[in-house]
PDB file of C-alpha atoms in Angstrom:
ATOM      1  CA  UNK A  77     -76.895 -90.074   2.002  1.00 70.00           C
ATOM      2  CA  UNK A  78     -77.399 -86.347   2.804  1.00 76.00           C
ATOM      3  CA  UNK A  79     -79.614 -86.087   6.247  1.00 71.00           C
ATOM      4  CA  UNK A  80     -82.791 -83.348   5.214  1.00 71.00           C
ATOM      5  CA  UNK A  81     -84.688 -82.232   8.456  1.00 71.00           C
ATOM      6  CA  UNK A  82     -88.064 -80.566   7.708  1.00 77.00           C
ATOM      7  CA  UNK A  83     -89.342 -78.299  10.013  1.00 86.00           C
ATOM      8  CA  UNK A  84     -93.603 -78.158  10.191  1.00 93.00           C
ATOM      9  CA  UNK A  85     -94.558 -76.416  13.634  1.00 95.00           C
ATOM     10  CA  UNK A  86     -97.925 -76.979  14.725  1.00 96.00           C
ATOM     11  CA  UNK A  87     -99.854 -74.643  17.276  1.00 96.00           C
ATOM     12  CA  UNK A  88    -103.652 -74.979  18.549  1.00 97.00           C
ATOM     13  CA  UNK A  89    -104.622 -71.744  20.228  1.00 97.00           C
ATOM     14  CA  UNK A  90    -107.603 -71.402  22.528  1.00 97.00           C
ATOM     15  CA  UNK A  91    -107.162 -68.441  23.887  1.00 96.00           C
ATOM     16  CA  UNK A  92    -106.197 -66.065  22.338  1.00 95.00           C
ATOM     17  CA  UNK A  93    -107.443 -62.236  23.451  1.00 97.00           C
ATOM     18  CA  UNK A  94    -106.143 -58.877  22.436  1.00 93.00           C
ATOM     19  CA  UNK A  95    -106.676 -55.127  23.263  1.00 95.00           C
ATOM     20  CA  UNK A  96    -104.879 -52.266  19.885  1.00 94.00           C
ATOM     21  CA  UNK A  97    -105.046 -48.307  20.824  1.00 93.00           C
ATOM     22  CA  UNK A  98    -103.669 -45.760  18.837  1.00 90.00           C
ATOM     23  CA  UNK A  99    -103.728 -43.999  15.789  1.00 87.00           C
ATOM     24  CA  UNK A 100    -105.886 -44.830  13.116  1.00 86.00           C
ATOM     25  CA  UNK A 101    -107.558 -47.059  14.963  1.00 89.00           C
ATOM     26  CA  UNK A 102    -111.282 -46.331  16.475  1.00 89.00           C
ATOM     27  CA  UNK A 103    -111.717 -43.905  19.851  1.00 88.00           C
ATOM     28  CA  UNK A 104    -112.306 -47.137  21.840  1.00 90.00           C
ATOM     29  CA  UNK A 105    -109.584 -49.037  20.294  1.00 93.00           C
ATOM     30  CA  UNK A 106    -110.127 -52.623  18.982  1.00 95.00           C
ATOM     31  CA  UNK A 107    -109.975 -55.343  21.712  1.00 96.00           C
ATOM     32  CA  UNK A 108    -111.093 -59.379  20.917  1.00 96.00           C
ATOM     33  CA  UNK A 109    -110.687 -62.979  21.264  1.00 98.00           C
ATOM     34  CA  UNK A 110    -110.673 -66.001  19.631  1.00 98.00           C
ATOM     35  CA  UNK A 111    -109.216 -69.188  18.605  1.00 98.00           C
ATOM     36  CA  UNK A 112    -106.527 -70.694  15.669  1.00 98.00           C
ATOM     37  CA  UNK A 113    -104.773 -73.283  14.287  1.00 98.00           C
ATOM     38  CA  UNK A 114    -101.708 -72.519  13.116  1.00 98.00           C
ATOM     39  CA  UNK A 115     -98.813 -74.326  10.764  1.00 98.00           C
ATOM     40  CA  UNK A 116     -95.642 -73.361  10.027  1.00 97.00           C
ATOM     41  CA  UNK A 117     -93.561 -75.169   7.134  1.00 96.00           C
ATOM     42  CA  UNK A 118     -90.244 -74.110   6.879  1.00 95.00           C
ATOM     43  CA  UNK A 119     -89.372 -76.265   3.546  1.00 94.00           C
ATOM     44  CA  UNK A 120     -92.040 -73.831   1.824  1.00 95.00           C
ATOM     45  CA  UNK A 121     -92.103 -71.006   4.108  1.00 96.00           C
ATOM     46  CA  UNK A 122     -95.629 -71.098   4.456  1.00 97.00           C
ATOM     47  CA  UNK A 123     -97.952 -69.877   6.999  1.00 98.00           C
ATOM     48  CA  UNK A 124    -100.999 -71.807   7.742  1.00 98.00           C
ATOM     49  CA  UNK A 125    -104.106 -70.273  10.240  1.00 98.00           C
ATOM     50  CA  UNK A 126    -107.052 -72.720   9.746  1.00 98.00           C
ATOM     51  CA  UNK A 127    -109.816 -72.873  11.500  1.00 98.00           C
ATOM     52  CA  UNK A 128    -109.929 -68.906  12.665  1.00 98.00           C
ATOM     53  CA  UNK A 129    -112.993 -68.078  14.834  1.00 98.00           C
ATOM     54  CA  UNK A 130    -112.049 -64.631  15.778  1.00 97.00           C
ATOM     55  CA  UNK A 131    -114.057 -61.499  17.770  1.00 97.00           C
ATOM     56  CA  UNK A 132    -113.202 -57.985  17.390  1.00 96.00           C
ATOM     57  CA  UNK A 133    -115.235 -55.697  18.785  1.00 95.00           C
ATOM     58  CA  UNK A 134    -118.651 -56.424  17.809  1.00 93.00           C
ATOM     59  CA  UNK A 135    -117.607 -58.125  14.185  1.00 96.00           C
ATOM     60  CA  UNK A 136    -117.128 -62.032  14.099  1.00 96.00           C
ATOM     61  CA  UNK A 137    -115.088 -63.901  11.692  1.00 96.00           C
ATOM     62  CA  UNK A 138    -114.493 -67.647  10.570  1.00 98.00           C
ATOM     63  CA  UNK A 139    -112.400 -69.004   7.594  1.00 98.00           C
ATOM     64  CA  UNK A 140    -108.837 -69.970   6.919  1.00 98.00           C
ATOM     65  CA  UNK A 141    -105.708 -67.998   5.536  1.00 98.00           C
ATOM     66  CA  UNK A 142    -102.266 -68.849   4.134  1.00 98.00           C
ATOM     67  CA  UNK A 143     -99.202 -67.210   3.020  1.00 98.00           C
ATOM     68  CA  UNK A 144     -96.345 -68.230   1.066  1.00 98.00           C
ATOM     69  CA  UNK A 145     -93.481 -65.903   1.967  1.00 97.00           C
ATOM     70  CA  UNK A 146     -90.568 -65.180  -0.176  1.00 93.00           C
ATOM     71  CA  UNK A 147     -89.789 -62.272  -2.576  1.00 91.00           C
ATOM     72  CA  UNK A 148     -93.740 -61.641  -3.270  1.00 92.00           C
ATOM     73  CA  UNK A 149     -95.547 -63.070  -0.219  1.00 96.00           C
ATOM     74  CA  UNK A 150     -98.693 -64.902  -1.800  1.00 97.00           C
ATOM     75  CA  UNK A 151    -101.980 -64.600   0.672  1.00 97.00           C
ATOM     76  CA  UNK A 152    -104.631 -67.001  -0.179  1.00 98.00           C
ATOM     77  CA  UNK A 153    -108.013 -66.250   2.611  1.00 98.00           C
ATOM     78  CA  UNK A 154    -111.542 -67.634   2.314  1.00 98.00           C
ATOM     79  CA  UNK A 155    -113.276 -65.590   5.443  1.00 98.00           C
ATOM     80  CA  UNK A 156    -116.396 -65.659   6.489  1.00 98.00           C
ATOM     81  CA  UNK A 157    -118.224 -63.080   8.848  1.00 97.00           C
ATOM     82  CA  UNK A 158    -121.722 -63.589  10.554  1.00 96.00           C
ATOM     83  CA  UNK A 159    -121.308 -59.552  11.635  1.00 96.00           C
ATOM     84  CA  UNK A 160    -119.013 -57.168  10.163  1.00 96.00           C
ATOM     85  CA  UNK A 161    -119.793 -53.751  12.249  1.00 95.00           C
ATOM     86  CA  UNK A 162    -116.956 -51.427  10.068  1.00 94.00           C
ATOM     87  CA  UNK A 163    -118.247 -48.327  12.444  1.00 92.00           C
ATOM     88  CA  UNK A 164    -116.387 -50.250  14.990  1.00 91.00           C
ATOM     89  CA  UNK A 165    -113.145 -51.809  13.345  1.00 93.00           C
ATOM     90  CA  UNK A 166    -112.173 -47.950  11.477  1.00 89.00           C
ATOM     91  CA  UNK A 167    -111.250 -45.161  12.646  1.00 85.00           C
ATOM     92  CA  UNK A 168    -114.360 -42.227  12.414  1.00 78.00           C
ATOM     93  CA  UNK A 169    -114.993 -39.791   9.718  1.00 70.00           C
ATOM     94  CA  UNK A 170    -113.618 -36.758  10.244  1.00 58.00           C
ATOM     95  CA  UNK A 171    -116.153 -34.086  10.397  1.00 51.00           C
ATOM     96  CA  UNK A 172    -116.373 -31.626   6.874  1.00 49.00           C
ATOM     97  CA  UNK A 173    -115.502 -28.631   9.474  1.00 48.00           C
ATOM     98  CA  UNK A 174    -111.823 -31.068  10.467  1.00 49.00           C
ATOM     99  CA  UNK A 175    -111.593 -31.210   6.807  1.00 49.00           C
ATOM    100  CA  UNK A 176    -111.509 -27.391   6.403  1.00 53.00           C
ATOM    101  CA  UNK A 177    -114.954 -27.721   4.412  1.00 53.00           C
ATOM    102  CA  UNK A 178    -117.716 -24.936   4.294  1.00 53.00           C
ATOM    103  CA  UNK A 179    -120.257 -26.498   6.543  1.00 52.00           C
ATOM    104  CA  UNK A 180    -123.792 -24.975   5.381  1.00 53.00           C
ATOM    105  CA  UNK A 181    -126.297 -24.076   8.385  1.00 53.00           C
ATOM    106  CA  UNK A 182    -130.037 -25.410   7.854  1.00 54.00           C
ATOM    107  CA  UNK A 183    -131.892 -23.155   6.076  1.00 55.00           C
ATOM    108  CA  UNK A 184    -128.974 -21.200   4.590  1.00 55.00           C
ATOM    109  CA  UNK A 185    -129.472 -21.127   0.802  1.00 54.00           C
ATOM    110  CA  UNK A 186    -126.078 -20.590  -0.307  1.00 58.00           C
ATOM    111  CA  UNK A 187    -125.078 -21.729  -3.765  1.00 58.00           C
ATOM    112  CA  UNK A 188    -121.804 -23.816  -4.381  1.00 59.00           C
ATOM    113  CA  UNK A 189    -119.547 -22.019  -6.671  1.00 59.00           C
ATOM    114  CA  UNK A 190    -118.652 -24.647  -9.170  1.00 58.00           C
ATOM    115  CA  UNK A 191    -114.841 -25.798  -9.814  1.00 56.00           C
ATOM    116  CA  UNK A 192    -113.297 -27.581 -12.170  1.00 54.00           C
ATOM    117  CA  UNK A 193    -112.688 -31.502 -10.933  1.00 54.00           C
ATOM    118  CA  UNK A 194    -108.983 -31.167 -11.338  1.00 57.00           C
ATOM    119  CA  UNK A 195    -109.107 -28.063  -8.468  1.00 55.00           C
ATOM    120  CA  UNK A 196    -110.606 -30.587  -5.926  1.00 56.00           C
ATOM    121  CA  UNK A 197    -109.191 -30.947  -2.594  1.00 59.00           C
ATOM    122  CA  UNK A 198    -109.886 -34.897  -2.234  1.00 66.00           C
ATOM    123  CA  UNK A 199    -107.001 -36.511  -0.860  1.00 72.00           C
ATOM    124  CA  UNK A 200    -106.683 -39.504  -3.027  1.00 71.00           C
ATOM    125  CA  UNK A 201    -105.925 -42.844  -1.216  1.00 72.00           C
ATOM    126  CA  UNK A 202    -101.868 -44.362  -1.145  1.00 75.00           C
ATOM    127  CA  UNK A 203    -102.320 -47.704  -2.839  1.00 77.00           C
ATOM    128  CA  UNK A 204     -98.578 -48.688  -2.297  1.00 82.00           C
ATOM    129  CA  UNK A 205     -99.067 -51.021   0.273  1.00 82.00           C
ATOM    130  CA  UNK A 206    -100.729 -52.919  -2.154  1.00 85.00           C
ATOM    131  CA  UNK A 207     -97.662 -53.607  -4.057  1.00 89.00           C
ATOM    132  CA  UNK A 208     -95.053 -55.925  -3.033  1.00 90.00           C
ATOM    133  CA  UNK A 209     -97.306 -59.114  -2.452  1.00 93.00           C
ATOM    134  CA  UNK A 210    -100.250 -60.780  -4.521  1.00 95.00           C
ATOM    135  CA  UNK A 211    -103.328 -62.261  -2.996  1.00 96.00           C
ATOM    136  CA  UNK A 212    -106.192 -63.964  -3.563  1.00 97.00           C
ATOM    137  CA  UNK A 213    -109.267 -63.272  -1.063  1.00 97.00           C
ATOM    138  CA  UNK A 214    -112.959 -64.555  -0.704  1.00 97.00           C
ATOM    139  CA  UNK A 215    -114.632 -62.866   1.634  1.00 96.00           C
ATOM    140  CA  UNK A 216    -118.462 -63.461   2.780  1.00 97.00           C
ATOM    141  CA  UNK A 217    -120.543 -61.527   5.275  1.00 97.00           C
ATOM    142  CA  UNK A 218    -124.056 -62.211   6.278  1.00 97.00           C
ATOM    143  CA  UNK A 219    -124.284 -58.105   7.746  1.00 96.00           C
ATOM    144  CA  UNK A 220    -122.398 -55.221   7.234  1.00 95.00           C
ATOM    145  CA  UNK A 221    -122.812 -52.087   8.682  1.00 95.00           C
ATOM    146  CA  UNK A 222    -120.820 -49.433   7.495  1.00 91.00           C
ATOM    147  CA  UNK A 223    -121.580 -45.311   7.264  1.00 91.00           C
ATOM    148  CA  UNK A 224    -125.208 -45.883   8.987  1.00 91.00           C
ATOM    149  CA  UNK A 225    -126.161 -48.493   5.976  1.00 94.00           C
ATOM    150  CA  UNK A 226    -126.924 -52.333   6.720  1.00 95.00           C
ATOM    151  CA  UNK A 227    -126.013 -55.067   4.239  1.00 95.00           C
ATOM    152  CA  UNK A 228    -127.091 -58.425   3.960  1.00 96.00           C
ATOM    153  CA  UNK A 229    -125.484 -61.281   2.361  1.00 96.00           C
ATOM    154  CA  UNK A 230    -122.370 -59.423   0.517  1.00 95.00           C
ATOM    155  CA  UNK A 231    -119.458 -61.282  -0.917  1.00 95.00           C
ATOM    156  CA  UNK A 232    -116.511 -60.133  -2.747  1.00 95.00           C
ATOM    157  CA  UNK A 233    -113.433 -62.332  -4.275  1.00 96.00           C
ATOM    158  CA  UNK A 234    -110.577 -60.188  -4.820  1.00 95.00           C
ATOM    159  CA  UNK A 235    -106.982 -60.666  -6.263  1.00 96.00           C
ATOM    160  CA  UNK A 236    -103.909 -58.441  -5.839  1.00 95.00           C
ATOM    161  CA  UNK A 237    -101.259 -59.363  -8.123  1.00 93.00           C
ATOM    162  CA  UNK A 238     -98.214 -56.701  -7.466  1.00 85.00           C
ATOM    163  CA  UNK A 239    -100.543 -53.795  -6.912  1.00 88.00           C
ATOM    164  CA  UNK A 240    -103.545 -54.502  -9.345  1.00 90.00           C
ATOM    165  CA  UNK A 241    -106.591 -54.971  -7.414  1.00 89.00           C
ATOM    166  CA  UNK A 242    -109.291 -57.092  -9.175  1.00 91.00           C
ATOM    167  CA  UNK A 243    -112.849 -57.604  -7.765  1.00 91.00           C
ATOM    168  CA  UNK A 244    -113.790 -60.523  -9.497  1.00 83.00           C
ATOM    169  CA  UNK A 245    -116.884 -60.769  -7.735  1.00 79.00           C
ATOM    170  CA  UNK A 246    -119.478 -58.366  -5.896  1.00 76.00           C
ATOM    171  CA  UNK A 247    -122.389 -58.986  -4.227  1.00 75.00           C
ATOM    172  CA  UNK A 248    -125.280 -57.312  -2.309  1.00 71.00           C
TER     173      UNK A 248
END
């Protein structure tokens, strides 16, 4: 009879506190605390973090995530956040004059000239990362504040499957 050893490791963190700087990141950087369970099954390769009370910044979060890892990790995460300040967790808006835009003075009446859509300037977002993995994401937040605006109450369930995001659900 063939001796099978399976491997589950089982972590409860209570302290858990963190400072990120750099690039992309906000002026002041990110810096938090919290706490975790954690479970790692080797048989499955899965990742387990239950019970996730988490601080960043001024944003709090609670919920539970997975992930099944292999040759398409699969992320399942139900979070919840009492405050989600986004003005604090993303880098700032670069100003239209860092963008090399025509910034208007008050009072100036000057008129646009129009273009054709195809001869805008937008940088257009790189998606890529989303490929490579699927997902399947609740998330719930009694605030938001994002761009000056306050939200109450949003929730969105989302699903990546190999690069196709799907909002199943939005709402405000």
């Amino acid at each position: 009879m063939p001796l099978t050893i399976r491997t589950c490791l089982s972590a409860d963190i209570q302290q858990l506190s963190w400072q990120l700087t750099g690039v992309d990141l906000p002026s002041q950087g990110i810096s938090g605390q919290g706490t975790l369970q954690a479970q790692w099954r080797e048989e499955q390769k899965q990742l387990e973090l239950n019970q996730l009370n988490l601080q960043a910044n001024d944003s709090t979060l609670t919920g539970q995530a997975s992930v099944i890892l292999g040759n398409e990790p699969q992320w399942n995460m139900n979070l919840q956040f009492d405050k989600l300040n986004l003005e604090n967790l993303l880098p700032a808006q670069a100003a239209p004059a860092a963008r090399g835009e025509v910034v208007q003075q008050q009072g100036q009446a000057q008129a646009k000239p129009q273009r054709p859509v195809i001869a805008s300037s937008l940088e257009q977002p790189d998606y890529n990362g989303l490929r490579g993995f699927s997902a399947d994401i609740l998330l719930k937040a009694n605030s938001v504040h994002w761009r000056g605006m306050d939200f109450t109450q949003v929730t969105s369930q989302m699903t990546n499957k190999n690069g196709l995001l799907t909002n199943r659900r939005a709402e405000r």
